[in-house]
C-alpha atoms as a printed R data frame, in Angstrom:
    type eleno elety resid chain resno       x       y        z
1   ATOM     1    CA   MET     A     1 121.408 141.176 -206.955
2   ATOM     2    CA   LYS     A     2 121.517 143.078 -210.258
3   ATOM     3    CA   LYS     A     3 120.929 139.810 -212.164
4   ATOM     4    CA   ASN     A     4 117.845 139.059 -210.001
5   ATOM     5    CA   ILE     A     5 116.403 142.502 -210.759
6   ATOM     6    CA   VAL     A     6 116.984 142.008 -214.507
7   ATOM     7    CA   ASN     A     7 115.370 138.542 -214.346
8   ATOM     8    CA   ALA     A     8 112.404 139.950 -212.412
9   ATOM     9    CA   CYS     A     9 111.966 142.654 -215.062
10  ATOM    10    CA   HIS     A    10 111.979 140.003 -217.801
11  ATOM    11    CA   VAL     A    11 109.333 137.991 -215.940
12  ATOM    12    CA   LEU     A    12 107.140 141.076 -215.434
13  ATOM    13    CA   THR     A    13 107.511 142.014 -219.114
14  ATOM    14    CA   LEU     A    14 106.557 138.486 -220.185
15  ATOM    15    CA   CYS     A    15 103.532 138.521 -217.854
16  ATOM    16    CA   GLY     A    16 102.456 141.855 -219.334
17  ATOM    17    CA   LEU     A    17 102.711 140.475 -222.865
18  ATOM    18    CA   VAL     A    18 100.637 137.450 -221.889
19  ATOM    19    CA   LEU     A    19  97.958 139.710 -220.391
20  ATOM    20    CA   VAL     A    20  97.856 141.999 -223.429
21  ATOM    21    CA   THR     A    21  97.754 139.065 -225.857
22  ATOM    22    CA   GLY     A    22  94.976 137.432 -223.862
23  ATOM    23    CA   ALA     A    23  92.978 140.659 -223.801
24  ATOM    24    CA   SER     A    24  93.212 141.012 -227.570
25  ATOM    25    CA   ALA     A    25  91.637 137.587 -228.080
26  ATOM    26    CA   ILE     A    26  88.522 138.390 -226.071
27  ATOM    27    CA   GLY     A    27  85.468 136.287 -225.812
28  ATOM    28    CA   ASN     A    28  87.031 132.875 -225.642
29  ATOM    29    CA   SER     A    29  86.760 132.161 -221.922
30  ATOM    30    CA   ARG     A    30  83.054 132.078 -220.992
31  ATOM    31    CA   SER     A    31  82.028 128.620 -219.876
32  ATOM    32    CA   ASP     A    32  78.415 129.054 -221.053
33  ATOM    33    CA   GLY     A    33  79.430 129.238 -224.717
34  ATOM    34    CA   SER     A    34  78.597 132.928 -225.116
35  ATOM    35    CA   VAL     A    35  80.861 135.757 -226.216
36  ATOM    36    CA   SER     A    36  82.323 138.079 -223.578
37  ATOM    37    CA   TYR     A    37  82.169 141.869 -223.615
38  ATOM    38    CA   PRO     A    38  85.284 143.092 -225.489
39  ATOM    39    CA   GLU     A    39  87.034 145.206 -222.844
40  ATOM    40    CA   GLY     A    40  89.340 147.819 -224.373
41  ATOM    41    CA   TYR     A    41  88.123 147.368 -227.945
42  ATOM    42    CA   ARG     A    42  88.379 151.100 -228.684
43  ATOM    43    CA   GLY     A    43  92.147 150.665 -228.417
44  ATOM    44    CA   TRP     A    44  92.123 148.125 -231.247
45  ATOM    45    CA   PHE     A    45  92.668 148.929 -234.915
46  ATOM    46    CA   ARG     A    46  89.831 151.007 -236.396
47  ATOM    47    CA   VAL     A    47  88.808 149.290 -239.614
48  ATOM    48    CA   LYS     A    48  86.439 152.060 -240.732
49  ATOM    49    CA   THR     A    49  83.776 154.524 -239.654
50  ATOM    50    CA   ALA     A    50  80.514 155.394 -241.378
51  ATOM    51    CA   LEU     A    51  77.585 157.683 -240.659
52  ATOM    52    CA   VAL     A    52  74.187 156.061 -241.262
53  ATOM    53    CA   SER     A    53  71.725 158.843 -242.097
54  ATOM    54    CA   ASP     A    54  67.945 159.063 -241.908
55  ATOM    55    CA   ARG     A    55  67.796 158.149 -245.625
56  ATOM    56    CA   HIS     A    56  69.066 154.620 -244.866
57  ATOM    57    CA   PRO     A    57  66.326 151.929 -244.680
58  ATOM    58    CA   GLU     A    58  67.582 150.694 -241.287
59  ATOM    59    CA   PHE     A    59  68.054 154.116 -239.718
60  ATOM    60    CA   ALA     A    60  65.537 153.419 -236.922
61  ATOM    61    CA   GLN     A    61  67.603 150.462 -235.674
62  ATOM    62    CA   SER     A    62  71.098 151.470 -236.755
63  ATOM    63    CA   GLY     A    63  71.247 155.206 -237.461
64  ATOM    64    CA   GLY     A    64  74.256 157.210 -236.353
65  ATOM    65    CA   PHE     A    65  77.964 156.466 -236.273
66  ATOM    66    CA   ARG     A    66  79.217 152.964 -237.001
67  ATOM    67    CA   HIS     A    67  82.807 152.353 -235.930
68  ATOM    68    CA   ILE     A    68  84.365 148.966 -236.698
69  ATOM    69    CA   TYR     A    69  87.323 147.747 -234.620
70  ATOM    70    CA   ALA     A    70  89.500 144.651 -235.048
71  ATOM    71    CA   ASN     A    71  91.971 142.982 -232.711
72  ATOM    72    CA   PRO     A    72  95.390 142.011 -234.179
73  ATOM    73    CA   GLN     A    73  94.209 138.552 -235.298
74  ATOM    74    CA   ALA     A    74  91.235 140.097 -237.110
75  ATOM    75    CA   VAL     A    75  93.430 142.738 -238.774
76  ATOM    76    CA   ALA     A    76  95.465 139.883 -240.271
77  ATOM    77    CA   GLY     A    77  92.192 138.310 -241.449
78  ATOM    78    CA   TYR     A    78  91.070 141.528 -243.125
79  ATOM    79    CA   ARG     A    79  94.400 141.647 -244.953
80  ATOM    80    CA   ASP     A    80  94.584 138.041 -246.152
81  ATOM    81    CA   GLY     A    81  90.891 137.061 -246.216
82  ATOM    82    CA   THR     A    82  91.178 134.247 -243.654
83  ATOM    83    CA   PHE     A    83  90.267 134.910 -240.036
84  ATOM    84    CA   ALA     A    84  92.134 132.731 -237.532
85  ATOM    85    CA   ASP     A    85  90.801 131.559 -234.192
86  ATOM    86    CA   GLY     A    86  91.045 134.412 -231.712
87  ATOM    87    CA   ALA     A    87  90.054 137.072 -234.254
88  ATOM    88    CA   ALA     A    88  87.537 139.530 -232.816
89  ATOM    89    CA   ILE     A    89  85.557 142.275 -234.544
90  ATOM    90    CA   VAL     A    90  83.416 144.912 -232.835
91  ATOM    91    CA   VAL     A    91  80.871 147.193 -234.491
92  ATOM    92    CA   ASP     A    92  80.187 150.153 -232.203
93  ATOM    93    CA   TRP     A    93  76.822 151.785 -233.002
94  ATOM    94    CA   ILE     A    94  76.520 155.314 -231.590
95  ATOM    95    CA   PHE     A    95  73.703 157.826 -231.977
96  ATOM    96    CA   ALA     A    96  74.671 160.896 -234.029
97  ATOM    97    CA   VAL     A    97  73.792 164.267 -232.545
98  ATOM    98    CA   GLU     A    98  73.458 167.130 -235.024
99  ATOM    99    CA   LYS     A    99  73.893 170.736 -233.964
100 ATOM   100    CA   ASN     A   100  74.091 173.553 -236.511
101 ATOM   101    CA   GLY     A   101  75.045 171.141 -239.296
102 ATOM   102    CA   ALA     A   102  77.846 169.436 -237.355
103 ATOM   103    CA   PHE     A   103  77.587 165.862 -236.034
104 ATOM   104    CA   SER     A   104  79.025 164.505 -232.814
105 ATOM   105    CA   GLU     A   105  78.657 161.231 -230.947
106 ATOM   106    CA   GLY     A   106  75.728 160.755 -228.623
107 ATOM   107    CA   ASP     A   107  74.827 157.723 -226.538
108 ATOM   108    CA   ARG     A   108  75.818 154.214 -227.566
109 ATOM   109    CA   ARG     A   109  73.026 152.170 -229.207
110 ATOM   110    CA   ARG     A   110  74.786 148.818 -228.915
111 ATOM   111    CA   ILE     A   111  77.923 146.951 -229.848
112 ATOM   112    CA   ASP     A   112  78.004 143.891 -232.080
113 ATOM   113    CA   VAL     A   113  80.783 141.377 -231.404
114 ATOM   114    CA   MET     A   114  82.139 138.524 -233.531
115 ATOM   115    CA   VAL     A   115  84.766 136.122 -232.162
116 ATOM   116    CA   LYS     A   116  86.368 133.370 -234.241
117 ATOM   117    CA   ASP     A   117  86.698 129.965 -232.549
118 ATOM   118    CA   ARG     A   118  86.076 127.090 -234.933
119 ATOM   119    CA   ALA     A   119  85.736 124.483 -232.170
120 ATOM   120    CA   ARG     A   120  83.293 126.399 -229.958
121 ATOM   121    CA   PHE     A   121  81.189 127.918 -232.723
122 ATOM   122    CA   ALA     A   122  81.234 125.217 -235.427
123 ATOM   123    CA   ALA     A   123  77.479 125.544 -236.026
124 ATOM   124    CA   THR     A   124  77.864 129.206 -237.023
125 ATOM   125    CA   GLY     A   125  80.837 129.034 -239.364
126 ATOM   126    CA   GLY     A   126  83.347 129.230 -236.525
127 ATOM   127    CA   TRP     A   127  82.076 132.613 -235.370
128 ATOM   128    CA   GLY     A   128  80.505 133.490 -232.023
129 ATOM   129    CA   PHE     A   129  78.126 136.442 -232.091
130 ATOM   130    CA   GLU     A   130  76.798 138.814 -229.449
131 ATOM   131    CA   GLN     A   131  75.231 142.244 -229.094
132 ATOM   132    CA   PHE     A   132  75.365 144.345 -225.939
133 ATOM   133    CA   ARG     A   133  72.725 147.042 -225.376
134 ATOM   134    CA   GLY     A   134  73.989 150.601 -224.886
135 ATOM   135    CA   ASP     A   135  76.954 150.774 -222.521
136 ATOM   136    CA   SER     A   136  76.000 147.577 -220.712
137 ATOM   137    CA   HIS     A   137  78.548 144.780 -220.419
138 ATOM   138    CA   VAL     A   138  75.852 142.260 -219.458
139 ATOM   139    CA   ASP     A   139  72.587 143.194 -221.234
140 ATOM   140    CA   ARG     A   140  72.793 140.779 -224.168
141 ATOM   141    CA   LEU     A   141  70.528 141.058 -227.205
142 ATOM   142    CA   VAL     A   142  71.343 137.823 -229.076
143 ATOM   143    CA   GLN     A   143  69.103 134.881 -228.187
144 ATOM   144    CA   SER     A   144  69.830 132.670 -231.185
145 ATOM   145    CA   PRO     A   145  73.127 133.397 -232.986
146 ATOM   146    CA   ALA     A   146  72.332 130.954 -235.792
147 ATOM   147    CA   THR     A   147  69.127 132.739 -236.802
148 ATOM   148    CA   GLN     A   148  69.802 136.290 -235.619
149 ATOM   149    CA   CYS     A   149  73.359 136.649 -236.906
150 ATOM   150    CA   TYR     A   150  74.784 133.787 -238.906
151 ATOM   151    CA   SER     A   151  71.809 133.498 -241.253
152 ATOM   152    CA   CYS     A   152  72.897 136.828 -242.794
153 ATOM   153    CA   HIS     A   153  76.647 136.560 -242.207
154 ATOM   154    CA   SER     A   154  76.771 133.200 -243.990
155 ATOM   155    CA   SER     A   155  75.968 135.036 -247.241
156 ATOM   156    CA   LYS     A   156  79.508 136.444 -247.079
157 ATOM   157    CA   GLY     A   157  81.122 133.028 -247.554
158 ATOM   158    CA   THR     A   158  83.949 134.316 -249.721
159 ATOM   159    CA   ARG     A   159  84.928 136.728 -246.927
160 ATOM   160    CA   ASP     A   160  84.574 134.291 -244.002
161 ATOM   161    CA   ALA     A   161  81.150 135.676 -242.970
162 ATOM   162    CA   VAL     A   162  82.509 139.213 -242.500
163 ATOM   163    CA   PHE     A   163  80.586 142.083 -244.114
164 ATOM   164    CA   SER     A   164  83.096 144.871 -243.572
165 ATOM   165    CA   VAL     A   165  86.209 145.495 -245.641
166 ATOM   166    CA   MET     A   166  89.216 147.364 -244.289
167 ATOM   167    CA   GLU     A   167  89.527 150.935 -245.571
168 ATOM   168    CA   GLY     A   168  91.876 151.001 -248.504
169 ATOM   169    CA   LYS     A   169  91.027 147.365 -249.353
170 ATOM   170    CA   ASP     A   170  87.607 148.049 -251.013
């Protein structure tokens, strides 16, 4: 009886690890070739945060807080410069609210998502791209990843099409 309980605990632990590992490699399961919403991304490693002010040329589209998150596969890619399949990066764009000289987070503008899968996304350097409007998990903004995303990201060839650099690695 005790052995069966121990074995059951091992099976449940293994199932939990499979679920967590699968969740960290988001975006690889949609049959239509698009990238899924990255559930739980705020629990991933925070690569860096920036505040885009009204003096920035793209403030109208991207002003506010910019948090960048990476799943474990992407963290390894930031460290060694090569992003393996399953790597996922999220840029969380949030309006900044200023009150008496102090800034806090307002509403979410959008999130940008990159998922590495060389087989599925060969035409865009192995990366799948998506943007989700505000807090929506279904309101997608990317119509043509090759022209809307990869045309700029491809300029970062020496960094596997990734613009951001992990804090402390600049």
